Amino acid sequence: MRIFKLFSDDAKEEQWINDMANQGWHLKKIRFSFYYFEQGEQGEYEYRLEVLDHFLKGKDVKEYLDFTESAGIELIQKRLNWLYFRQHKSKGPFELYSDASSKLKYFNRMLSIYYPLLFINFLAACTNGAFALGELTYDVNFLISVMNLLAVLLLIVPTINVIKRKRILKKEMAMFEN
């Protein structure tokens, strides 16, 4: 089965994939925003999403993937720095992060992707908008400016969601420190 779906929140995407698995549809691959599923046993797998550290390259990525495979975690898809994993539920609870500090690092990795994208798109929107207004024409610069502003608006949602999750985690960490 193939389903087209857009997500702006990794937690919601992960939850949706796990809901599909609980209905017996197991993720096989993702192409653009098309999710491909195969029919299987209901609730057989649990899925997790991961964002790699952007400094991890070649050998380091391979070592990490070898480590996860040795732990019984199956890589379903790698899209740029985004990884989609699954583990058979018979192996117990599936968590990629066992402590709060590693979750905090995960949120920081996500923000290290979102912040530059927001900045670049905002800068491009302002620059192209200024060119369009300076020429008093609604040409390609105006169109590009609008597209960049749209990208900024689309990126704000996941960025704010990650910031909120990070703040909640920091509050929880502070409660346990006291």
mmCIF file of C-alpha atoms in Angstrom:
data_model
loop_
_atom_site.group_PDB
_atom_site.id
_atom_site.type_symbol
_atom_site.label_atom_id
_atom_site.label_comp_id
_atom_site.label_asym_id
_atom_site.label_seq_id
_atom_site.Cartn_x
_atom_site.Cartn_y
_atom_site.Cartn_z
ATOM 1 C CA MET A 1 0.000 0.000 0.000
ATOM 2 C CA ARG A 2 1.234 3.508 -0.814
ATOM 3 C CA ILE A 3 0.130 6.594 1.121
ATOM 4 C CA PHE A 4 1.002 10.218 0.441
ATOM 5 C CA LYS A 5 1.490 12.144 3.672
ATOM 6 C CA LEU A 6 3.288 15.325 4.698
ATOM 7 C CA PHE A 7 4.627 15.844 8.203
ATOM 8 C CA SER A 8 6.076 18.859 9.920
ATOM 9 C CA ASP A 9 6.636 17.083 13.222
ATOM 10 C CA ASP A 10 8.884 14.034 13.616
ATOM 11 C CA ALA A 11 7.006 12.853 16.727
ATOM 12 C CA LYS A 12 3.699 12.868 14.850
ATOM 13 C CA GLU A 13 5.291 11.065 11.905
ATOM 14 C CA GLU A 14 6.727 8.400 14.222
ATOM 15 C CA GLN A 15 3.366 8.007 15.979
ATOM 16 C CA TRP A 16 1.543 7.644 12.649
ATOM 17 C CA ILE A 17 3.981 4.975 11.437
ATOM 18 C CA ASN A 18 3.513 3.080 14.725
ATOM 19 C CA ASP A 19 -0.276 3.410 14.432
ATOM 20 C CA MET A 20 -0.044 1.909 10.939
ATOM 21 C CA ALA A 21 2.068 -0.961 12.332
ATOM 22 C CA ASN A 22 -0.526 -1.583 15.040
ATOM 23 C CA GLN A 23 -3.068 -1.990 12.223
ATOM 24 C CA GLY A 24 -0.791 -4.503 10.497
ATOM 25 C CA TRP A 25 0.857 -2.186 7.952
ATOM 26 C CA HIS A 26 4.650 -2.244 8.127
ATOM 27 C CA LEU A 27 6.800 0.466 6.615
ATOM 28 C CA LYS A 28 8.961 -0.731 3.731
ATOM 29 C CA LYS A 29 10.317 2.499 2.255
ATOM 30 C CA ILE A 30 9.700 6.190 1.764
ATOM 31 C CA ARG A 31 10.042 8.066 -1.503
ATOM 32 C CA PHE A 32 9.557 11.813 -1.197
ATOM 33 C CA SER A 33 6.316 11.940 0.815
ATOM 34 C CA PHE A 34 5.019 8.545 -0.293
ATOM 35 C CA TYR A 35 5.081 5.896 2.415
ATOM 36 C CA TYR A 36 5.087 2.281 1.228
ATOM 37 C CA PHE A 37 3.677 -0.362 3.551
ATOM 38 C CA GLU A 38 3.294 -4.116 3.409
ATOM 39 C CA GLN A 39 0.626 -6.136 5.205
ATOM 40 C CA GLY A 40 1.836 -8.082 8.237
ATOM 41 C CA GLU A 41 0.970 -9.013 11.769
ATOM 42 C CA GLN A 42 -0.683 -6.273 13.818
ATOM 43 C CA GLY A 43 1.680 -4.646 16.298
ATOM 44 C CA GLU A 44 4.634 -6.790 15.254
ATOM 45 C CA TYR A 45 7.125 -3.909 15.091
ATOM 46 C CA GLU A 46 7.821 -0.655 16.827
ATOM 47 C CA TYR A 47 9.328 2.205 14.806
ATOM 48 C CA ARG A 48 11.653 5.044 15.757
ATOM 49 C CA LEU A 49 12.995 8.017 13.837
ATOM 50 C CA GLU A 50 16.506 9.333 14.309
ATOM 51 C CA VAL A 51 18.440 12.353 13.105
ATOM 52 C CA LEU A 52 22.141 11.736 12.687
ATOM 53 C CA ASP A 53 24.701 14.211 13.891
ATOM 54 C CA HIS A 54 25.676 16.211 10.798
ATOM 55 C CA PHE A 55 29.335 15.593 11.627
ATOM 56 C CA LEU A 56 28.924 11.847 11.248
ATOM 57 C CA LYS A 57 30.323 10.803 7.897
ATOM 58 C CA GLY A 58 30.990 7.536 6.059
ATOM 59 C CA LYS A 59 32.790 5.276 8.523
ATOM 60 C CA ASP A 60 31.104 6.771 11.611
ATOM 61 C CA VAL A 61 27.645 6.305 10.106
ATOM 62 C CA LYS A 62 28.495 2.723 9.149
ATOM 63 C CA GLU A 63 29.735 2.007 12.693
ATOM 64 C CA TYR A 64 26.539 3.447 14.161
ATOM 65 C CA LEU A 65 24.363 1.417 11.793
ATOM 66 C CA ASP A 66 26.404 -1.729 12.562
ATOM 67 C CA PHE A 67 25.871 -1.060 16.268
ATOM 68 C CA THR A 68 22.103 -0.667 15.881
ATOM 69 C CA GLU A 69 21.940 -3.811 13.735
ATOM 70 C CA SER A 70 23.866 -5.805 16.355
ATOM 71 C CA ALA A 71 21.280 -4.611 18.909
ATOM 72 C CA GLY A 72 18.498 -6.131 16.778
ATOM 73 C CA ILE A 73 17.364 -2.816 15.300
ATOM 74 C CA GLU A 74 16.565 -2.843 11.594
ATOM 75 C CA LEU A 75 17.212 0.183 9.402
ATOM 76 C CA ILE A 76 14.227 0.705 7.104
ATOM 77 C CA GLN A 77 15.199 3.938 5.377
ATOM 78 C CA LYS A 78 17.932 6.559 5.381
ATOM 79 C CA ARG A 79 16.977 9.958 3.937
ATOM 80 C CA LEU A 80 19.843 12.422 4.215
ATOM 81 C CA ASN A 81 20.416 12.530 7.999
ATOM 82 C CA TRP A 82 17.006 11.066 8.869
ATOM 83 C CA LEU A 83 16.889 7.371 9.753
ATOM 84 C CA TYR A 84 13.830 5.151 10.106
ATOM 85 C CA PHE A 85 14.335 2.131 12.361
ATOM 86 C CA ARG A 86 12.167 -0.700 13.553
ATOM 87 C CA GLN A 87 12.494 -3.449 16.110
ATOM 88 C CA HIS A 88 10.397 -6.531 16.677
ATOM 89 C CA LYS A 89 8.210 -6.001 19.751
ATOM 90 C CA SER A 90 9.189 -9.441 21.100
ATOM 91 C CA LYS A 91 12.582 -7.907 21.939
ATOM 92 C CA GLY A 92 10.989 -5.548 24.443
ATOM 93 C CA PRO A 93 10.613 -1.779 24.577
ATOM 94 C CA PHE A 94 12.375 0.095 21.788
ATOM 95 C CA GLU A 95 14.043 3.363 22.730
ATOM 96 C CA LEU A 96 16.962 4.932 20.913
ATOM 97 C CA TYR A 97 17.674 7.244 23.850
ATOM 98 C CA SER A 98 17.899 5.763 27.301
ATOM 99 C CA ASP A 99 18.594 9.006 29.165
ATOM 100 C CA ALA A 100 17.518 12.643 29.112
ATOM 101 C CA SER A 101 20.904 14.050 28.077
ATOM 102 C CA SER A 102 20.970 11.963 24.884
ATOM 103 C CA LYS A 103 17.402 13.099 24.101
ATOM 104 C CA LEU A 104 18.533 16.677 24.610
ATOM 105 C CA LYS A 105 21.384 16.103 22.132
ATOM 106 C CA TYR A 106 18.846 14.684 19.678
ATOM 107 C CA PHE A 107 16.712 17.827 19.938
ATOM 108 C CA ASN A 108 19.818 19.975 19.444
ATOM 109 C CA ARG A 109 20.702 18.000 16.288
ATOM 110 C CA MET A 110 17.232 18.646 14.912
ATOM 111 C CA LEU A 111 17.505 22.349 15.695
ATOM 112 C CA SER A 112 20.923 22.452 14.021
ATOM 113 C CA ILE A 113 19.076 21.500 10.827
ATOM 114 C CA TYR A 114 16.037 23.751 11.274
ATOM 115 C CA TYR A 115 17.802 26.972 12.337
ATOM 116 C CA PRO A 116 20.040 27.300 9.253
ATOM 117 C CA LEU A 117 17.142 26.409 6.946
ATOM 118 C CA LEU A 118 14.980 29.065 8.576
ATOM 119 C CA PHE A 119 17.749 31.650 8.365
ATOM 120 C CA ILE A 120 18.640 30.921 4.718
ATOM 121 C CA ASN A 121 15.014 30.989 3.587
ATOM 122 C CA PHE A 122 14.242 34.156 5.546
ATOM 123 C CA LEU A 123 17.340 35.862 4.147
ATOM 124 C CA ALA A 124 16.451 34.764 0.596
ATOM 125 C CA ALA A 125 12.862 35.966 1.048
ATOM 126 C CA CYS A 126 14.037 39.395 2.233
ATOM 127 C CA THR A 127 16.681 39.712 -0.478
ATOM 128 C CA ASN A 128 14.417 38.678 -3.328
ATOM 129 C CA GLY A 129 11.566 40.741 -1.891
ATOM 130 C CA ALA A 130 13.825 43.808 -1.785
ATOM 131 C CA PHE A 131 14.854 43.251 -5.404
ATOM 132 C CA ALA A 132 11.225 42.874 -6.462
ATOM 133 C CA LEU A 133 10.143 46.006 -4.579
ATOM 134 C CA GLY A 134 13.164 47.984 -5.776
ATOM 135 C CA GLU A 135 12.293 47.262 -9.368
ATOM 136 C CA LEU A 136 8.575 47.744 -8.669
ATOM 137 C CA THR A 137 7.870 44.618 -10.687
ATOM 138 C CA TYR A 138 6.341 41.337 -9.698
ATOM 139 C CA ASP A 139 8.727 39.082 -11.499
ATOM 140 C CA VAL A 140 10.733 36.009 -10.613
ATOM 141 C CA ASN A 141 12.247 37.719 -7.555
ATOM 142 C CA PHE A 142 8.794 38.254 -6.073
ATOM 143 C CA LEU A 143 7.826 34.620 -6.749
ATOM 144 C CA ILE A 144 11.031 33.334 -5.172
ATOM 145 C CA SER A 145 10.501 35.623 -2.198
ATOM 146 C CA VAL A 146 6.996 34.232 -1.663
ATOM 147 C CA MET A 147 8.276 30.658 -1.970
ATOM 148 C CA ASN A 148 10.998 31.354 0.603
ATOM 149 C CA LEU A 149 8.470 32.918 2.980
ATOM 150 C CA LEU A 150 6.283 29.861 2.582
ATOM 151 C CA ALA A 151 9.284 27.659 3.415
ATOM 152 C CA VAL A 152 9.906 29.771 6.535
ATOM 153 C CA LEU A 153 6.279 29.360 7.609
ATOM 154 C CA LEU A 154 6.457 25.603 7.047
ATOM 155 C CA LEU A 155 9.718 25.319 8.993
ATOM 156 C CA ILE A 156 8.489 27.348 11.959
ATOM 157 C CA VAL A 157 6.045 24.625 13.063
ATOM 158 C CA PRO A 158 8.570 21.792 13.512
ATOM 159 C CA THR A 159 11.131 24.197 14.970
ATOM 160 C CA ILE A 160 8.697 25.421 17.624
ATOM 161 C CA ASN A 161 7.632 21.837 18.384
ATOM 162 C CA VAL A 162 11.241 20.776 18.975
ATOM 163 C CA ILE A 163 11.914 23.859 21.116
ATOM 164 C CA LYS A 164 8.843 23.024 23.242
ATOM 165 C CA ARG A 165 9.913 19.380 23.622
ATOM 166 C CA LYS A 166 13.410 20.529 24.571
ATOM 167 C CA ARG A 167 12.075 22.955 27.223
ATOM 168 C CA ILE A 168 9.842 20.260 28.741
ATOM 169 C CA LEU A 169 12.777 17.865 28.900
ATOM 170 C CA LYS A 170 14.997 20.507 30.521
ATOM 171 C CA LYS A 171 12.307 21.179 33.156
ATOM 172 C CA GLU A 172 12.056 17.449 33.867
ATOM 173 C CA MET A 173 15.835 17.211 34.147
ATOM 174 C CA ALA A 174 15.894 20.179 36.543
ATOM 175 C CA MET A 175 13.199 18.576 38.742
ATOM 176 C CA PHE A 176 15.249 15.418 39.136
ATOM 177 C CA GLU A 177 18.457 17.347 39.885
ATOM 178 C CA ASN A 178 16.921 19.126 42.859
#
